[in-house]
mmCIF file of C-alpha atoms in Angstrom:
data_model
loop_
_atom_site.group_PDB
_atom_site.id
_atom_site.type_symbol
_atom_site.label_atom_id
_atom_site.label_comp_id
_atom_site.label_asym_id
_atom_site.label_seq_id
_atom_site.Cartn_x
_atom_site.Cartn_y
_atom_site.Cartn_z
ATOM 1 C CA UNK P 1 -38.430 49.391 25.469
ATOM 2 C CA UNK P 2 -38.678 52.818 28.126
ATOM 3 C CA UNK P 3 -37.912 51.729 31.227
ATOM 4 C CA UNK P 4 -40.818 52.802 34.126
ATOM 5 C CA UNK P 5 -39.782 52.905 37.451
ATOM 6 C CA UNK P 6 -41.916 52.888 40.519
ATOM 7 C CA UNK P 7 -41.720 55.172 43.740
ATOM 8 C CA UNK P 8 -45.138 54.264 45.752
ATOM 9 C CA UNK P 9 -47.770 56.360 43.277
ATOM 10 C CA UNK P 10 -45.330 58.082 40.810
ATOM 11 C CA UNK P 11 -43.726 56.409 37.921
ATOM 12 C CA UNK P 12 -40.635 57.811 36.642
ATOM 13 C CA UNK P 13 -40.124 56.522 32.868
ATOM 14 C CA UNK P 14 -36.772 56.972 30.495
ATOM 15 C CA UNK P 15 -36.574 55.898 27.186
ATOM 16 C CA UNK P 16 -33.689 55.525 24.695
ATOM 17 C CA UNK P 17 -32.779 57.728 21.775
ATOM 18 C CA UNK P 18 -34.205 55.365 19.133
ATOM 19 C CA UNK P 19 -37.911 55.083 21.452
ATOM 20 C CA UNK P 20 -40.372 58.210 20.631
ATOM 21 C CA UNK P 21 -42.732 58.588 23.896
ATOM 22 C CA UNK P 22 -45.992 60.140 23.616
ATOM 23 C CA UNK P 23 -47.478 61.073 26.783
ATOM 24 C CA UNK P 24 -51.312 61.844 26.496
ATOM 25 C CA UNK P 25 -53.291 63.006 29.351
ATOM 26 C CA UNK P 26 -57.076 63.784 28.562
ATOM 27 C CA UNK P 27 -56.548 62.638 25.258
ATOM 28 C CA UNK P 28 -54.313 65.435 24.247
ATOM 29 C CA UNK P 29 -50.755 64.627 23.617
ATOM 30 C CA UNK P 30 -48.928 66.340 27.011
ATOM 31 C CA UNK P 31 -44.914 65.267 25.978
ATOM 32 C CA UNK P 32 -43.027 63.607 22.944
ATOM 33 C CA UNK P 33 -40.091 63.341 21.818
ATOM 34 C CA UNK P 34 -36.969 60.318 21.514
ATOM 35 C CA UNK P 35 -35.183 59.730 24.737
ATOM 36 C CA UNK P 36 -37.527 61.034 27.171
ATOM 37 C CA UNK P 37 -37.003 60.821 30.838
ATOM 38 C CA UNK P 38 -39.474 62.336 33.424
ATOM 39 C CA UNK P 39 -41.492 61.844 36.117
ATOM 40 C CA UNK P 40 -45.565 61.293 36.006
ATOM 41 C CA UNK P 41 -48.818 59.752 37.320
ATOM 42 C CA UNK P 42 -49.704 56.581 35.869
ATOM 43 C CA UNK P 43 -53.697 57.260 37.016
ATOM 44 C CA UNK P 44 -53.692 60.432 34.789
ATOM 45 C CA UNK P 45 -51.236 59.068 32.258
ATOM 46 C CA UNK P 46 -51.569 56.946 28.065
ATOM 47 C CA UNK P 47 -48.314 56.287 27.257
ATOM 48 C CA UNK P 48 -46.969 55.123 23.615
ATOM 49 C CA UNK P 49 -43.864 54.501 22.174
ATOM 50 C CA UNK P 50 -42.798 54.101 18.323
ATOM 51 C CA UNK P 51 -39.017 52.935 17.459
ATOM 52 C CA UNK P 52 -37.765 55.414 15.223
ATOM 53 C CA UNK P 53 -34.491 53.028 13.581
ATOM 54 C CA UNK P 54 -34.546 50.842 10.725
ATOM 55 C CA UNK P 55 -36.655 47.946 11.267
ATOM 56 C CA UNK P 56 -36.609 44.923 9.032
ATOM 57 C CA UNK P 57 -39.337 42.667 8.966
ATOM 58 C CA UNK P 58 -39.164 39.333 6.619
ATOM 59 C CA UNK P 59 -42.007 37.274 5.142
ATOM 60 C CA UNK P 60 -42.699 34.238 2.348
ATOM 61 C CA UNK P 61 -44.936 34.598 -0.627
ATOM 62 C CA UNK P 62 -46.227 31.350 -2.380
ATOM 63 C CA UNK P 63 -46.960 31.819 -5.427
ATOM 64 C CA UNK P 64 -47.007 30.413 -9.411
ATOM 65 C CA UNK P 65 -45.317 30.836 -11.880
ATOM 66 C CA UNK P 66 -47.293 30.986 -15.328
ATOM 67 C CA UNK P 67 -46.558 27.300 -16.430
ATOM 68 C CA UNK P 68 -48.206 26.910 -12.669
ATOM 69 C CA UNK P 69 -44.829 26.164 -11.065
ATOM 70 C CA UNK P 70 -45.565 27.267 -7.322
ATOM 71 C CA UNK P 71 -42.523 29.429 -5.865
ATOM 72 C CA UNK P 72 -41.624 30.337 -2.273
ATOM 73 C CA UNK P 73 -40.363 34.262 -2.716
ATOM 74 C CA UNK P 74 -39.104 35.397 0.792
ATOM 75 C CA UNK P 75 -38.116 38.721 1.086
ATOM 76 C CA UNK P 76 -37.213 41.241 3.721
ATOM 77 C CA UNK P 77 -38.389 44.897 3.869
ATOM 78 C CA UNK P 78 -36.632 47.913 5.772
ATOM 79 C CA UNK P 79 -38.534 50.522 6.952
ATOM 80 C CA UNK P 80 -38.836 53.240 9.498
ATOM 81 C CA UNK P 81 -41.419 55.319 11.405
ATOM 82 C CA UNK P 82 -41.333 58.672 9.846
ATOM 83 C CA UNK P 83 -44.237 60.252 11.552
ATOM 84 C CA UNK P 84 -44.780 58.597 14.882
ATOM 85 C CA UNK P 85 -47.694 60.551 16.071
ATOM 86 C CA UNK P 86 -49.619 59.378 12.558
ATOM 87 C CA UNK P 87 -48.501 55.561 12.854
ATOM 88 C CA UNK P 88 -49.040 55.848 16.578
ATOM 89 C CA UNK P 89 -52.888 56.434 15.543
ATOM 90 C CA UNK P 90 -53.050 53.932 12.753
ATOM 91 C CA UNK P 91 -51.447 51.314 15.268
ATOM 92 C CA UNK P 92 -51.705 50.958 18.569
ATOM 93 C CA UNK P 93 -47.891 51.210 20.057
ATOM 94 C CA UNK P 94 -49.483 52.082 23.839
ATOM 95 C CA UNK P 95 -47.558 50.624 26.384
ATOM 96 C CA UNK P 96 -47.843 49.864 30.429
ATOM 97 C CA UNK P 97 -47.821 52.406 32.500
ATOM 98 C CA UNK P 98 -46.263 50.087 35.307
ATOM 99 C CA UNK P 99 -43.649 47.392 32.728
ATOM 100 C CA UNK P 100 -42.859 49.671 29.872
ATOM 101 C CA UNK P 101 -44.029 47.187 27.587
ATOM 102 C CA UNK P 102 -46.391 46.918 24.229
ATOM 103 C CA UNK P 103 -49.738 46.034 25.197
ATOM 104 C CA UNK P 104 -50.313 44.719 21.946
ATOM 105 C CA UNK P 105 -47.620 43.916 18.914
ATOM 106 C CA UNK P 106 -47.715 46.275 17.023
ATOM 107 C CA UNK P 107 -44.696 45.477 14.669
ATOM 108 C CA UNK P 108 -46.359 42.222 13.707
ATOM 109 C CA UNK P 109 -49.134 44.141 12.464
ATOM 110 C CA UNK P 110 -46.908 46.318 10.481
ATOM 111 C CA UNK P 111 -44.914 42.945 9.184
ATOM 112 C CA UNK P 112 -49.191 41.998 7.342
ATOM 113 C CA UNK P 113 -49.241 45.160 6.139
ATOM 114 C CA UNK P 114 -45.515 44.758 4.036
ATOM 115 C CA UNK P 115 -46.304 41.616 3.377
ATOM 116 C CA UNK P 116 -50.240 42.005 1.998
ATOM 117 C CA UNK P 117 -48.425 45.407 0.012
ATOM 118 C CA UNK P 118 -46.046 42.703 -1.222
ATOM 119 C CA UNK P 119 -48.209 40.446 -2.153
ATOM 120 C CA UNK P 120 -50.202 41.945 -5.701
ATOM 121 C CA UNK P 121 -46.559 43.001 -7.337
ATOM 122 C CA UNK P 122 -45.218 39.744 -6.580
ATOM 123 C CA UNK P 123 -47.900 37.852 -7.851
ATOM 124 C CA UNK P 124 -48.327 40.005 -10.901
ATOM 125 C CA UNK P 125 -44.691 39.644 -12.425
ATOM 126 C CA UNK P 126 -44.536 35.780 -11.349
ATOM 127 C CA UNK P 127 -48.164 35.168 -13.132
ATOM 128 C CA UNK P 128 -46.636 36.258 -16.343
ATOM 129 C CA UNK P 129 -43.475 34.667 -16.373
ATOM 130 C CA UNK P 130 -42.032 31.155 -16.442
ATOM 131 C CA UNK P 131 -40.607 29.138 -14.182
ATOM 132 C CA UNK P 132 -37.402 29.580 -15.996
ATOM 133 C CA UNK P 133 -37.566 33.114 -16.783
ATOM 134 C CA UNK P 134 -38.570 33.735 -12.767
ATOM 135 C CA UNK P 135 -35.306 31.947 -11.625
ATOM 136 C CA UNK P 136 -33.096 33.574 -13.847
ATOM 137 C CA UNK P 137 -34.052 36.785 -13.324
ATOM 138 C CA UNK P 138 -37.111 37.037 -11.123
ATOM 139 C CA UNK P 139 -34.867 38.220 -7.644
ATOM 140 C CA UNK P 140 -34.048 41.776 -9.217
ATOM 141 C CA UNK P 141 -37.349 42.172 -11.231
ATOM 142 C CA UNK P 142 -39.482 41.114 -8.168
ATOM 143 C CA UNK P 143 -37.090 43.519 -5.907
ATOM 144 C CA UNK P 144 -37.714 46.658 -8.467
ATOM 145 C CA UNK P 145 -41.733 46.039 -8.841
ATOM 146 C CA UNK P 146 -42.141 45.696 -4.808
ATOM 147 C CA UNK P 147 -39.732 48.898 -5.058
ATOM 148 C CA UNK P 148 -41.955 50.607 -7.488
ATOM 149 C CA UNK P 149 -44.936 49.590 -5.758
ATOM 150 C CA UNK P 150 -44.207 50.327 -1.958
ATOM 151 C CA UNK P 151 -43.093 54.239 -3.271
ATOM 152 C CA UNK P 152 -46.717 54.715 -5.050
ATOM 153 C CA UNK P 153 -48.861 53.221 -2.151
ATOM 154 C CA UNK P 154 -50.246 56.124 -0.615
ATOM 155 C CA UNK P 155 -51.736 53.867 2.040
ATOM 156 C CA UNK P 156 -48.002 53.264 3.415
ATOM 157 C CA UNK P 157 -47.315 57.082 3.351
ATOM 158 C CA UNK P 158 -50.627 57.966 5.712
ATOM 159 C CA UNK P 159 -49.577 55.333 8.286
ATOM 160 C CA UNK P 160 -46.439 57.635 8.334
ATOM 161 C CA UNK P 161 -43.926 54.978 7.126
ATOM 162 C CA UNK P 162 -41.049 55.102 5.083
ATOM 163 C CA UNK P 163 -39.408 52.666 2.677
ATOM 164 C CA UNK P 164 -35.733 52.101 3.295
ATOM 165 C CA UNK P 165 -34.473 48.866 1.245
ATOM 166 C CA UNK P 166 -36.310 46.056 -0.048
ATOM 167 C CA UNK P 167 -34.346 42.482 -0.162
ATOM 168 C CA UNK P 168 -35.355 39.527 -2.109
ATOM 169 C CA UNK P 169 -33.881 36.651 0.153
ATOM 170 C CA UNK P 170 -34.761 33.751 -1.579
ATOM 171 C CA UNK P 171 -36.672 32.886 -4.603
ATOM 172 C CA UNK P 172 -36.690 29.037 -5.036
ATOM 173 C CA UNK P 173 -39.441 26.358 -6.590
ATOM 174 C CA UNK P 174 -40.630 23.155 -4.672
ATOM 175 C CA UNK P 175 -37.583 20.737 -3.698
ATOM 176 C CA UNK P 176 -38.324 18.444 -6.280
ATOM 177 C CA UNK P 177 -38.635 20.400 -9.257
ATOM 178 C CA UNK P 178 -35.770 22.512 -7.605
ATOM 179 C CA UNK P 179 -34.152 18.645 -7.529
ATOM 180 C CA UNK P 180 -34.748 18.073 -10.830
ATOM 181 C CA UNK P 181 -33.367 21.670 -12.311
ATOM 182 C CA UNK P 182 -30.334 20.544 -10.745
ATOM 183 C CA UNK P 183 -30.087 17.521 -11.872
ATOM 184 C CA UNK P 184 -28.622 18.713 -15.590
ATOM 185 C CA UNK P 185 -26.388 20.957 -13.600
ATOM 186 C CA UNK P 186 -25.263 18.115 -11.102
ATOM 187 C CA UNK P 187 -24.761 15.457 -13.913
ATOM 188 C CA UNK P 188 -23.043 18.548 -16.257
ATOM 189 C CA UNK P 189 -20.877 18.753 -13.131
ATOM 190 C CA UNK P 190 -20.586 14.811 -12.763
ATOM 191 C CA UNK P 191 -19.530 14.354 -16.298
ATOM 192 C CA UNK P 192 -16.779 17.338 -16.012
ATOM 193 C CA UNK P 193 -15.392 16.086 -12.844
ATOM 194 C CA UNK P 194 -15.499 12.728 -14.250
ATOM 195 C CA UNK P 195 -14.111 13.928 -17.497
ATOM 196 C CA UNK P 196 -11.081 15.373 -14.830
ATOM 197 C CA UNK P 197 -10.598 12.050 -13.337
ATOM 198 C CA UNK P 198 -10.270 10.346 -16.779
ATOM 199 C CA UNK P 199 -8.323 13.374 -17.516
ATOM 200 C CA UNK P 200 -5.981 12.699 -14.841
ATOM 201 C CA UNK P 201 -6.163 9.339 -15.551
ATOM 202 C CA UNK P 202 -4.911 9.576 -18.872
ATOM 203 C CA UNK P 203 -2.260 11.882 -17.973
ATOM 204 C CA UNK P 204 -0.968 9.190 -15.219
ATOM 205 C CA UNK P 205 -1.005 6.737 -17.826
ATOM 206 C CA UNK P 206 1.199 8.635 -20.351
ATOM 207 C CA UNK P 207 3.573 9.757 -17.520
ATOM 208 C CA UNK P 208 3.956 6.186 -17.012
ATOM 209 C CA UNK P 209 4.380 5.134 -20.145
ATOM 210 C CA UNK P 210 6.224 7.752 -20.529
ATOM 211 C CA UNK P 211 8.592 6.873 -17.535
ATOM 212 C CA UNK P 212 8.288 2.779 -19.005
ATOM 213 C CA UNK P 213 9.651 4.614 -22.331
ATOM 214 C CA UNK P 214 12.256 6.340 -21.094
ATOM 215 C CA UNK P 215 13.523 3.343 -18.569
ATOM 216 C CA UNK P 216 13.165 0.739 -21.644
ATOM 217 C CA UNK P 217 15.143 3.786 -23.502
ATOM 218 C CA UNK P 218 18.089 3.326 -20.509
ATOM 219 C CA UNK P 219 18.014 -0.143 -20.658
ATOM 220 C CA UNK P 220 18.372 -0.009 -24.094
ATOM 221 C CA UNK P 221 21.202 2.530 -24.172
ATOM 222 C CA UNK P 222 23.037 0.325 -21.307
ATOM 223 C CA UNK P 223 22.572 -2.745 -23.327
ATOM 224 C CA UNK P 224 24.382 -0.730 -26.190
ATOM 225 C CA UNK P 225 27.279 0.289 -24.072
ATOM 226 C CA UNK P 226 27.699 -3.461 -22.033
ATOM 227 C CA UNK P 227 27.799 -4.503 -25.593
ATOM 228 C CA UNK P 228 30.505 -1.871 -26.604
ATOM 229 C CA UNK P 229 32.006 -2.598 -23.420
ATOM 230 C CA UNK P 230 32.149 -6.205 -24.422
ATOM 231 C CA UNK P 231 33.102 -5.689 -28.195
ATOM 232 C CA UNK P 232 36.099 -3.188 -26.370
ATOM 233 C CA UNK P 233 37.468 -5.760 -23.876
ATOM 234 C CA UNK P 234 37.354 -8.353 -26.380
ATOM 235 C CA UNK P 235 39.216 -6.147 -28.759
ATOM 236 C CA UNK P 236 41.697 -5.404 -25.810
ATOM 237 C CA UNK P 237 42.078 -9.401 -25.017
ATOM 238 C CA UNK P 238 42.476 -9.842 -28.770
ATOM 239 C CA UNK P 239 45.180 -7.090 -28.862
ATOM 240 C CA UNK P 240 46.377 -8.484 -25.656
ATOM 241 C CA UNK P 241 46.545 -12.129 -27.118
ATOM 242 C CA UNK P 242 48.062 -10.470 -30.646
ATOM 243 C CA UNK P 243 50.804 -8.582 -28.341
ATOM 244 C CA UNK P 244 51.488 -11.737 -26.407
ATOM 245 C CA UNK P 245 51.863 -14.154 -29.243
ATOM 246 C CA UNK P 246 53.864 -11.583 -30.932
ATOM 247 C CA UNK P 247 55.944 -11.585 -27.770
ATOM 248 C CA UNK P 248 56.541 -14.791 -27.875
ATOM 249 C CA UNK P 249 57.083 -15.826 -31.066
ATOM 250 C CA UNK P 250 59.857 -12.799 -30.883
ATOM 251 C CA UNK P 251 60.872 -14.658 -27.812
ATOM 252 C CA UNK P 252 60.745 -17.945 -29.644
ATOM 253 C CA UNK P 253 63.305 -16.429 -32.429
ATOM 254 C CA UNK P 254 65.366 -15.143 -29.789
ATOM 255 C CA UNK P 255 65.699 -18.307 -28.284
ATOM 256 C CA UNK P 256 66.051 -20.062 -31.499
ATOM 257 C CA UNK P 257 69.023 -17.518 -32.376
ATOM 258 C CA UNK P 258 70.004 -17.707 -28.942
ATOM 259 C CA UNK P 259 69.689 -21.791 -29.288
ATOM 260 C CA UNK P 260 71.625 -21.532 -32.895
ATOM 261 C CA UNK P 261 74.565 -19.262 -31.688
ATOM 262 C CA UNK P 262 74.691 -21.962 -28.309
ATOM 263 C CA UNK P 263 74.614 -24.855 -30.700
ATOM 264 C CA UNK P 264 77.313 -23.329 -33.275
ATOM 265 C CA UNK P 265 79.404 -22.208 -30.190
ATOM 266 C CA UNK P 266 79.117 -25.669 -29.123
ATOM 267 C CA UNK P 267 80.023 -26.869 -32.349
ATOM 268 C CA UNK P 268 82.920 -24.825 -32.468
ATOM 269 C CA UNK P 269 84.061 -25.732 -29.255
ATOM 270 C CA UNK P 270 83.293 -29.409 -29.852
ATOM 271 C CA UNK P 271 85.406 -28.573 -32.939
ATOM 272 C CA UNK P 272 88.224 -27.123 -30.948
ATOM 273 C CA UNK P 273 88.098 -29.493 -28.239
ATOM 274 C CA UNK P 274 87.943 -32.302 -31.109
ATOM 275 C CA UNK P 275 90.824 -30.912 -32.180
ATOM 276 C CA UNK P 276 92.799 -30.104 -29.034
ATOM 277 C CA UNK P 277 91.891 -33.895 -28.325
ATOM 278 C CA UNK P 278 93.530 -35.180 -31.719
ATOM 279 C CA UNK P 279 96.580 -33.027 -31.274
ATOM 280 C CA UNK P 280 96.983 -33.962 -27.590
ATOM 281 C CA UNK P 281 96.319 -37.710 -28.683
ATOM 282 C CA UNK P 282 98.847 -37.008 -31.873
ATOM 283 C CA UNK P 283 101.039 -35.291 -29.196
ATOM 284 C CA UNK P 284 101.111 -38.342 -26.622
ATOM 285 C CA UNK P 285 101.000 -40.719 -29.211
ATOM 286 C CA UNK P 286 104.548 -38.975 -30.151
ATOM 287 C CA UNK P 287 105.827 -38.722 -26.833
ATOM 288 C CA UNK P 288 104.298 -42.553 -25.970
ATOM 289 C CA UNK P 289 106.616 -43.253 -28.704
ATOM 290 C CA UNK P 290 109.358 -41.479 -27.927
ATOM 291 C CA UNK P 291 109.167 -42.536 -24.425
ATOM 292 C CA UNK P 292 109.067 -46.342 -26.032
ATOM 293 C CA UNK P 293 112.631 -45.437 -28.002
ATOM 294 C CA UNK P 294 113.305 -44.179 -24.928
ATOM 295 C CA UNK P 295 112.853 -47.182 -23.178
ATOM 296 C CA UNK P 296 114.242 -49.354 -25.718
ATOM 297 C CA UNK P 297 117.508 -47.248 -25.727
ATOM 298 C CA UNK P 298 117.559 -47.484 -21.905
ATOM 299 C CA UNK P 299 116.636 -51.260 -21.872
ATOM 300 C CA UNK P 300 119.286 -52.073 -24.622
ATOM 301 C CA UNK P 301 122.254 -50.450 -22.091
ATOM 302 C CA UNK P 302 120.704 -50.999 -18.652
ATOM 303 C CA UNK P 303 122.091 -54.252 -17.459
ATOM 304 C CA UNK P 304 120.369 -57.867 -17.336
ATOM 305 C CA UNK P 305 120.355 -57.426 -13.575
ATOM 306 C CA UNK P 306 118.853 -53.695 -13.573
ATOM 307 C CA UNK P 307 116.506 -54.329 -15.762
ATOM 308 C CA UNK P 308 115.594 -57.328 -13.960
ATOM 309 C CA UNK P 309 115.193 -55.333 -10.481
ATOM 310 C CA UNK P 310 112.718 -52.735 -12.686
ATOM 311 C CA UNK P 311 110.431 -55.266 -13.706
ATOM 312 C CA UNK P 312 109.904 -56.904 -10.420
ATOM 313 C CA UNK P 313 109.370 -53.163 -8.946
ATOM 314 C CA UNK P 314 107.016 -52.414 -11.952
ATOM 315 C CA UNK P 315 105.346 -55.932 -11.588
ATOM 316 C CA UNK P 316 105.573 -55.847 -7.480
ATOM 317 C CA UNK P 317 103.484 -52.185 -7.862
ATOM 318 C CA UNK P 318 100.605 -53.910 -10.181
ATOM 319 C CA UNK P 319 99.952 -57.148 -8.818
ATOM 320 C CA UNK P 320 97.987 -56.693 -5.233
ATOM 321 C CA UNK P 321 98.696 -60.101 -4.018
ATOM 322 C CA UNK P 322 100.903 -62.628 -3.927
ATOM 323 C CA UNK P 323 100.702 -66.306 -3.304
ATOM 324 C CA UNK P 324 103.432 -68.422 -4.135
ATOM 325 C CA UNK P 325 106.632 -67.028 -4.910
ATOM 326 C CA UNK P 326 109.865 -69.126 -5.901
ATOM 327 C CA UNK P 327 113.165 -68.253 -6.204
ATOM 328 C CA UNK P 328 115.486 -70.550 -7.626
ATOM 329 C CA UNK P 329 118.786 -70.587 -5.756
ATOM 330 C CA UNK P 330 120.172 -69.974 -9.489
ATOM 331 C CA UNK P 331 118.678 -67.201 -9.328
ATOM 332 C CA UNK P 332 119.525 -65.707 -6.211
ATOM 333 C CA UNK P 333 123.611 -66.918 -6.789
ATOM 334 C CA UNK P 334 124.015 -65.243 -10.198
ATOM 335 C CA UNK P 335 122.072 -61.855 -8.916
ATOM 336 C CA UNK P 336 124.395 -61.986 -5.746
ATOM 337 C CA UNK P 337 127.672 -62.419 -7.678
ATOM 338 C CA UNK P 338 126.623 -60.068 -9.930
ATOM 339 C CA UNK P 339 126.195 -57.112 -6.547
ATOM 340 C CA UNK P 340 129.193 -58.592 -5.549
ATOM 341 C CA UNK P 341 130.720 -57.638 -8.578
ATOM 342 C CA UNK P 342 131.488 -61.257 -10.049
ATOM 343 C CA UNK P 343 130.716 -61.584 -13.541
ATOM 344 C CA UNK P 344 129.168 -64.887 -14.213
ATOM 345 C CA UNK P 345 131.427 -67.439 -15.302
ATOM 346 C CA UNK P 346 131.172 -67.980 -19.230
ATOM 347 C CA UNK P 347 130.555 -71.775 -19.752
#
């Protein structure tokens, strides 16, 4: 809004670019124009002021559709002053001389007049269609008949407005039949997302049997090779058992050969030792003999009194003791006589 200011009686008033002033004094316009600033009387002075931007003014329709479905159309209508001396005397935009201010509201009255021009179009293309048909499509058909309609009211042009856009905001039935038309579409929705969770569901459990598949698989597989594992170290113990009886039993005829060679070695030498025995027996035998002629030959010359001397020596070293002994005086004389050289008398 222009800003007044006060300085005891005059009033000194400046407006912004977008705010057209008319200044009437004695009903005749004195000044207009956008972005006024000037000094003036307030006693001599009828001041108005029309915005000149884009204003936008929104509003709600009820109406019904042709199967008597009621509707709430809300839709928003820019438009701008294009003649503000005409719309400033179809509408009263005067404002204080002292605050600067509307004395009335005048853009509210502009906001009934979009609204009733709304209002026949609207109900016209909504009375002849369905509920169905009017949320499918009703937004941009709505949108071009208001269109249409606002550009061949002449009514609009002689207030000295101009159409700028026209916006169909919303376009929606009561809540519960609005409830109910989305209750297909919320179950539809329902089923797919519940068709994704079974979905998923299913996947999980093929993953897993999948994964139970390919673990039974590995158990399976390591089964196969503990049992070749087994099969190979029992193969290896039988080889090993094979080798070692093998070894053995050529240790066995080793020992046997070994056993047979020690045995005929032994014979042999048993033989030899046999026989060294019988010679050396044959041998001593023949030199026990000889020594006996021997003996015999020495006994036959050795004298009665020698020989007698050798067997008391031989008999004196095998006896250990003695305990009587007698000698004869006989005895004694003849062996005397005999050192003494003194054969024995011959009787």
């Amino acid at each position: 809004m222009a800003t007044i200011s006060k300085y005891g009686m005059v009033r000194h008033l400046r407006a912004e670019p977008n705010q057209f002033v008319l200044h009437f004094q004695n009903g005749r316009v004195k000044r207009s124009g956008a972005g006024l600033a000037y000094w003036f009387l307030p006693l001599s002075a009828a001041l108005a002021e029309v915005p000149v931007e884009d204003i936008a003014t929104t509003f709600v329709l009820n109406e019904r559709s042709r199967d008597f479905q009621a509707l709430k159309v809300q839709c928003t209508v820019v438009y701008r002053v294009a003649d503000p001396a005409v719309a400033c005397s179809r509408v009263n935009f005067s404002i204080g001389a002292d605050t600067g201010t509307w004395v009335q509201r005048p853009l509210d009255a502009l906001a009934t007049l979009w609204s009733q021009r709304a209002l026949p179009p609207t109900r016209s293309y909504l009375a002849a269609a369905t509920l169905e048909e009017a949320l499918n499509r009703g937004s941009d058909a709505i949108r071009e008949a208001l269109m249409k309609a606002f550009r061949a009211d002449s009514e609009i042009a002689a207030m000295g407005l101009a159409l700028v856009n026209v916006v169909i905001d919303k376009l929606a039935p009561m809540a519960d039949v609005e409830k109910a038309l989305q209750t297909p579409a919320r179950e539809s929705i329902q089923a797919k997302a519940d068709e994704a969770i079974f979905q998923r569901r299913a996947q999980a459990v093929e993953k897993e049997r999948a994964i139970k598949e390919n673990e039974l698989a590995t158990e399976l597989e390591l089964e196969r090779k503990q049992e070749l594992l087994i099969k190979q170290r029992g193969d290896n113990a039988l080889n090993q058992v094979r080798q070692s009886a093998a070894a053995d039993a050529e240790k066995t005829r080793s020992e046997i050969s070994r056993l047979h060679a020690i045995a005929e070695a032994e014979a042999k030498r048993q033989a030899v030792t046999a026989q060294a025995a019988a010679e050396s027996q044959r041998v001593m035998a023949a030199a026990r003999m000889e020594e006996t002629a021997t003996y015999h030959e020495i006994w036959r010359n050795t004298p009665s009194q020698t020989a007698s001397g050798i067997v008391m020596a031989r008999f004196a070293e095998h006896i250990t003791s003695i305990r009587h002994l007698n000698i004869t005086p006989d005895l004694l004389a003849q062996h005397f006589r005999e050192w003494l050289g003194n054969p024995p008398e011959s009787k």
